[in-house]
């Protein structure tokens, strides 16, 4: 199935990773699957216990999601609960493969998807491909929701980071954080530039969880396979957002090369440098321009 790698960062945790494959494109021309997801690399996750699995995001196509389901079913899973990390297309595209399952999301995610359902299905929201049919969440929550996967307690927590509807997964017994897009390596993508102050406050709250390991949806597959990122990924993200907020008063900072900007975090093992994030960085700079 395409180039999916099945990674196992911890006992009972499976990552389904695709992207960062040189020379491969999902489709010709501009499309959000290649240019917003596979080019950077993306993972969906499953927390598995016996015949139960919580699947965190449904990947970038229905075929990807079917692969996720088939792989888990081959390992004995018969009961699925789906959790959507947020409303962006590369996280919700495979919902059709889980149409017979409970789909959980924040109320904000559910409302946003319902409001844009026609455009999402037609491929006119963010360009092609369309996601048709889009299966909407069947259960929503506001701030927190606790689910059990076998003996594992999983806390779903709403955060306003990256997007105002984000849901992270927190395993309190193991201090493992599934971050969705609230954290990203090499740099976060600024989707809501007017919300950076809120996002910074959210990062402070995220840091207060004190995670030992962090599993983001966009990151280095080798780091994910090795167990995930250290807590310092939160600090690196916070430093980057604070740097962006300095730009209106210090426009000369725009000339700082990305590699130089993050070299301290790379040296400390909090980030890796991946060249395609240069484009993300440039888009962030444009978003922070006075007329952005």
Short mmCIF file of C-alpha atoms in Angstrom, two decimals:
data_model
loop_
_atom_site.label_atom_id
_atom_site.label_comp_id
_atom_site.label_asym_id
_atom_site.label_seq_id
_atom_site.Cartn_x
_atom_site.Cartn_y
_atom_site.Cartn_z
CA UNK A 1 0.00 0.00 0.00
CA UNK A 2 1.85 3.08 -1.26
CA UNK A 3 4.86 3.50 1.03
CA UNK A 4 3.31 2.98 4.46
CA UNK A 5 5.77 1.91 7.12
CA UNK A 6 4.34 0.21 10.20
CA UNK A 7 6.32 1.48 13.18
CA UNK A 8 6.03 0.34 16.79
CA UNK A 9 7.31 3.08 19.10
CA UNK A 10 6.08 1.38 22.28
CA UNK A 11 4.27 -1.73 23.44
CA UNK A 12 0.71 -1.66 22.14
CA UNK A 13 1.29 1.48 20.06
CA UNK A 14 1.44 1.34 16.26
CA UNK A 15 2.33 4.19 13.91
CA UNK A 16 1.30 4.05 10.26
CA UNK A 17 3.76 6.37 8.51
CA UNK A 18 3.80 7.48 4.89
CA UNK A 19 5.76 10.13 3.03
CA UNK A 20 9.31 11.43 2.81
CA UNK A 21 9.86 9.10 -0.16
CA UNK A 22 12.17 10.70 -2.70
CA UNK A 23 10.70 10.86 -6.20
CA UNK A 24 7.24 9.66 -5.23
CA UNK A 25 4.04 11.68 -5.67
CA UNK A 26 0.49 10.57 -5.02
CA UNK A 27 -0.83 12.58 -7.99
CA UNK A 28 0.33 15.01 -10.64
CA UNK A 29 -0.24 18.72 -10.09
CA UNK A 30 -0.83 20.54 -6.85
CA UNK A 31 -2.78 18.54 -4.30
CA UNK A 32 -2.97 18.57 -0.53
CA UNK A 33 -2.04 14.88 -0.18
CA UNK A 34 1.44 15.45 -1.60
CA UNK A 35 2.03 19.08 -0.77
CA UNK A 36 0.50 19.18 2.70
CA UNK A 37 1.15 15.69 4.01
CA UNK A 38 3.31 13.14 2.19
CA UNK A 39 5.98 15.64 1.28
CA UNK A 40 6.53 16.30 4.98
CA UNK A 41 5.74 12.81 6.22
CA UNK A 42 2.66 11.89 8.23
CA UNK A 43 1.61 9.25 10.73
CA UNK A 44 -1.65 7.99 12.10
CA UNK A 45 -1.54 5.99 15.31
CA UNK A 46 -3.30 3.10 16.99
CA UNK A 47 -3.38 2.18 20.66
CA UNK A 48 -4.08 -1.54 20.80
CA UNK A 49 -5.09 -3.92 23.57
CA UNK A 50 -6.39 -7.38 22.74
CA UNK A 51 -9.29 -7.01 20.34
CA UNK A 52 -9.64 -3.24 20.92
CA UNK A 53 -7.96 -0.35 19.16
CA UNK A 54 -8.21 3.41 19.38
CA UNK A 55 -7.17 4.84 16.01
CA UNK A 56 -5.91 8.42 16.14
CA UNK A 57 -6.62 9.99 12.73
CA UNK A 58 -7.61 8.18 9.57
CA UNK A 59 -4.70 9.19 7.33
CA UNK A 60 -4.63 10.84 3.92
CA UNK A 61 -6.80 8.54 1.78
CA UNK A 62 -9.42 5.86 2.25
CA UNK A 63 -6.92 3.30 0.95
CA UNK A 64 -4.51 4.29 3.72
CA UNK A 65 -7.27 3.91 6.27
CA UNK A 66 -8.25 0.52 4.90
CA UNK A 67 -4.63 -0.57 5.24
CA UNK A 68 -4.63 0.60 8.87
CA UNK A 69 -7.82 -1.33 9.57
CA UNK A 70 -6.72 -4.47 7.75
CA UNK A 71 -3.36 -4.52 9.54
CA UNK A 72 -5.01 -4.23 12.95
CA UNK A 73 -7.71 -6.77 12.11
CA UNK A 74 -4.98 -9.23 11.11
CA UNK A 75 -3.60 -8.78 14.62
CA UNK A 76 -6.95 -9.63 16.20
CA UNK A 77 -8.67 -6.26 16.55
CA UNK A 78 -12.46 -6.39 16.16
CA UNK A 79 -13.53 -3.20 17.97
CA UNK A 80 -12.41 0.23 16.79
CA UNK A 81 -12.87 3.72 18.20
CA UNK A 82 -11.66 6.58 16.00
CA UNK A 83 -10.41 9.89 17.38
CA UNK A 84 -9.81 12.84 15.04
CA UNK A 85 -7.02 15.17 16.10
CA UNK A 86 -8.48 18.19 14.28
CA UNK A 87 -10.30 19.35 11.16
CA UNK A 88 -7.49 19.47 8.58
CA UNK A 89 -7.93 17.19 5.59
CA UNK A 90 -4.82 15.04 5.97
CA UNK A 91 -6.18 13.73 9.28
CA UNK A 92 -9.79 12.99 8.34
CA UNK A 93 -9.56 11.67 4.79
CA UNK A 94 -9.97 7.98 5.59
CA UNK A 95 -13.11 8.14 7.71
CA UNK A 96 -15.12 6.12 5.17
CA UNK A 97 -13.09 3.02 6.08
CA UNK A 98 -14.40 3.33 9.63
CA UNK A 99 -18.00 4.31 8.83
CA UNK A 100 -19.32 1.55 11.11
CA UNK A 101 -17.30 2.76 14.11
CA UNK A 102 -17.66 5.45 16.75
CA UNK A 103 -15.83 8.59 15.59
CA UNK A 104 -14.85 11.00 18.37
CA UNK A 105 -13.75 14.63 18.01
CA UNK A 106 -13.94 17.95 19.77
CA UNK A 107 -17.19 19.83 19.30
CA UNK A 108 -15.23 22.45 17.35
CA UNK A 109 -13.93 19.82 14.93
CA UNK A 110 -17.37 18.32 14.42
CA UNK A 111 -18.94 21.73 13.80
CA UNK A 112 -16.20 22.75 11.35
CA UNK A 113 -16.48 19.51 9.37
CA UNK A 114 -20.27 19.70 9.23
CA UNK A 115 -20.14 23.30 8.03
CA UNK A 116 -17.63 22.51 5.26
CA UNK A 117 -18.78 19.00 4.38
CA UNK A 118 -19.98 19.84 0.88
CA UNK A 119 -16.75 21.64 -0.01
CA UNK A 120 -14.62 18.87 1.51
CA UNK A 121 -16.44 16.22 -0.49
CA UNK A 122 -16.24 18.25 -3.69
CA UNK A 123 -12.54 18.99 -3.28
CA UNK A 124 -13.10 22.75 -3.29
CA UNK A 125 -12.06 23.57 0.29
CA UNK A 126 -8.30 23.13 -0.12
CA UNK A 127 -8.19 21.82 -3.66
CA UNK A 128 -8.23 18.20 -4.84
CA UNK A 129 -8.73 15.45 -4.02
CA UNK A 130 -12.21 15.51 -2.54
CA UNK A 131 -13.08 13.32 0.44
CA UNK A 132 -16.34 11.72 -0.58
CA UNK A 133 -18.04 10.58 1.50
CA UNK A 134 -16.82 12.36 4.60
CA UNK A 135 -18.01 10.52 7.71
CA UNK A 136 -18.74 13.03 10.46
CA UNK A 137 -18.00 12.50 14.16
CA UNK A 138 -20.62 10.54 16.06
CA UNK A 139 -19.48 11.64 19.54
CA UNK A 140 -18.08 14.97 20.66
CA UNK A 141 -16.52 16.49 23.77
CA UNK A 142 -15.67 19.98 24.98
CA UNK A 143 -12.54 19.97 27.15
CA UNK A 144 -11.74 16.40 28.26
CA UNK A 145 -12.94 12.88 27.68
CA UNK A 146 -11.54 9.66 29.12
CA UNK A 147 -11.59 6.39 27.19
CA UNK A 148 -10.25 2.97 28.10
CA UNK A 149 -8.45 0.70 25.65
CA UNK A 150 -8.20 -2.52 27.60
CA UNK A 151 -6.40 -1.60 30.85
CA UNK A 152 -4.97 1.58 29.32
CA UNK A 153 -6.53 4.87 30.34
CA UNK A 154 -6.48 7.43 27.50
CA UNK A 155 -7.35 11.07 28.11
CA UNK A 156 -8.56 13.18 25.18
CA UNK A 157 -7.80 16.85 25.83
CA UNK A 158 -8.84 19.88 23.78
CA UNK A 159 -6.06 22.41 23.08
CA UNK A 160 -5.99 25.62 21.06
CA UNK A 161 -2.64 25.00 19.36
CA UNK A 162 -2.08 25.01 15.58
CA UNK A 163 -5.87 25.03 15.20
CA UNK A 164 -8.54 25.99 17.69
CA UNK A 165 -10.11 22.51 17.67
CA UNK A 166 -7.11 20.29 18.43
CA UNK A 167 -7.48 17.09 20.46
CA UNK A 168 -4.38 15.40 21.86
CA UNK A 169 -4.18 11.96 23.45
CA UNK A 170 -2.52 11.61 26.84
CA UNK A 171 -1.50 8.34 28.48
CA UNK A 172 -1.08 9.46 32.11
CA UNK A 173 0.34 6.19 33.40
CA UNK A 174 3.15 6.22 30.84
CA UNK A 175 3.48 9.96 30.24
CA UNK A 176 3.14 9.50 26.48
CA UNK A 177 1.61 12.36 24.48
CA UNK A 178 0.08 11.92 21.02
CA UNK A 179 0.33 15.48 19.79
CA UNK A 180 -1.50 15.53 16.45
CA UNK A 181 -0.38 18.77 14.77
CA UNK A 182 0.02 20.76 17.98
CA UNK A 183 3.72 19.92 17.68
CA UNK A 184 5.69 19.26 14.51
CA UNK A 185 9.25 18.58 13.46
CA UNK A 186 10.97 20.51 11.79
CA UNK A 187 8.75 23.53 12.52
CA UNK A 188 5.07 23.99 13.24
CA UNK A 189 2.80 25.12 10.42
CA UNK A 190 1.06 28.38 11.29
CA UNK A 191 -2.52 27.80 10.16
CA UNK A 192 -4.04 30.53 12.37
CA UNK A 193 -1.56 33.44 12.56
CA UNK A 194 -3.94 35.58 14.61
CA UNK A 195 -4.00 32.88 17.29
CA UNK A 196 -0.31 32.64 18.19
CA UNK A 197 -0.77 34.16 21.64
CA UNK A 198 -3.47 31.56 22.36
CA UNK A 199 -1.28 28.83 20.98
CA UNK A 200 1.60 29.86 23.21
CA UNK A 201 -0.67 29.70 26.25
CA UNK A 202 -1.77 26.27 25.10
CA UNK A 203 1.85 25.14 24.79
CA UNK A 204 2.41 26.15 28.42
CA UNK A 205 -0.55 23.96 29.40
CA UNK A 206 0.76 21.13 27.23
CA UNK A 207 4.17 21.35 28.90
CA UNK A 208 2.48 21.09 32.31
CA UNK A 209 1.52 17.51 31.45
CA UNK A 210 5.26 16.78 31.64
CA UNK A 211 5.42 14.12 28.91
CA UNK A 212 8.33 11.71 28.76
CA UNK A 213 7.70 10.91 25.09
CA UNK A 214 5.87 12.78 22.35
CA UNK A 215 4.46 11.25 19.16
CA UNK A 216 3.52 13.96 16.62
CA UNK A 217 1.69 13.24 13.38
CA UNK A 218 4.35 15.05 11.33
CA UNK A 219 7.88 14.12 12.28
CA UNK A 220 10.94 12.03 11.54
CA UNK A 221 10.02 8.35 11.10
CA UNK A 222 13.25 7.20 12.75
CA UNK A 223 12.56 9.30 15.84
CA UNK A 224 8.97 8.05 15.99
CA UNK A 225 10.09 4.42 15.58
CA UNK A 226 12.62 4.96 18.35
CA UNK A 227 9.93 5.91 20.84
CA UNK A 228 9.21 9.54 20.06
CA UNK A 229 10.47 13.01 20.89
CA UNK A 230 11.53 14.46 24.24
CA UNK A 231 9.57 17.13 26.06
CA UNK A 232 11.94 19.67 24.50
CA UNK A 233 9.84 19.52 21.31
CA UNK A 234 7.35 21.72 23.16
CA UNK A 235 10.07 24.21 24.07
CA UNK A 236 11.33 24.29 20.47
CA UNK A 237 7.81 24.99 19.18
CA UNK A 238 7.29 27.73 21.76
CA UNK A 239 10.63 29.35 20.86
CA UNK A 240 9.72 29.34 17.16
CA UNK A 241 6.34 30.99 17.75
CA UNK A 242 7.92 33.62 19.98
CA UNK A 243 10.47 34.28 17.22
CA UNK A 244 7.66 34.76 14.69
CA UNK A 245 5.96 37.25 17.00
CA UNK A 246 9.14 39.35 17.04
CA UNK A 247 9.04 39.89 13.28
CA UNK A 248 6.83 43.01 13.19
CA UNK A 249 9.31 44.90 15.40
CA UNK A 250 12.46 43.20 14.12
CA UNK A 251 11.92 42.61 10.39
CA UNK A 252 15.64 41.96 9.89
CA UNK A 253 15.09 38.56 11.53
CA UNK A 254 13.38 37.38 8.34
CA UNK A 255 16.79 36.93 6.77
CA UNK A 256 17.79 34.30 9.33
CA UNK A 257 18.18 30.90 7.58
CA UNK A 258 15.95 28.22 9.03
CA UNK A 259 18.88 25.90 9.69
CA UNK A 260 20.56 28.64 11.72
CA UNK A 261 17.34 29.47 13.54
CA UNK A 262 16.87 25.93 14.84
CA UNK A 263 20.49 24.79 15.12
CA UNK A 264 20.42 24.87 18.92
CA UNK A 265 17.33 22.66 19.04
CA UNK A 266 18.80 20.28 16.48
CA UNK A 267 22.02 20.06 18.46
CA UNK A 268 20.11 19.33 21.65
CA UNK A 269 18.07 16.57 20.00
CA UNK A 270 14.75 18.42 20.21
CA UNK A 271 14.34 18.78 16.44
CA UNK A 272 15.67 17.38 13.19
CA UNK A 273 16.23 19.46 10.08
CA UNK A 274 14.24 18.31 7.06
CA UNK A 275 14.72 20.49 3.98
CA UNK A 276 11.07 20.47 2.73
CA UNK A 277 10.16 22.44 5.84
CA UNK A 278 11.92 25.42 4.27
CA UNK A 279 8.69 25.95 2.31
CA UNK A 280 6.60 25.71 5.47
CA UNK A 281 8.86 28.28 7.09
CA UNK A 282 8.46 30.63 4.14
CA UNK A 283 4.69 30.25 4.31
CA UNK A 284 4.83 31.08 8.01
CA UNK A 285 6.86 34.20 7.27
CA UNK A 286 4.27 35.23 4.68
CA UNK A 287 1.46 34.60 7.14
CA UNK A 288 3.14 36.91 9.65
CA UNK A 289 3.64 39.72 7.13
CA UNK A 290 1.54 42.88 7.73
CA UNK A 291 -0.70 41.97 4.80
CA UNK A 292 -0.45 38.22 5.39
#
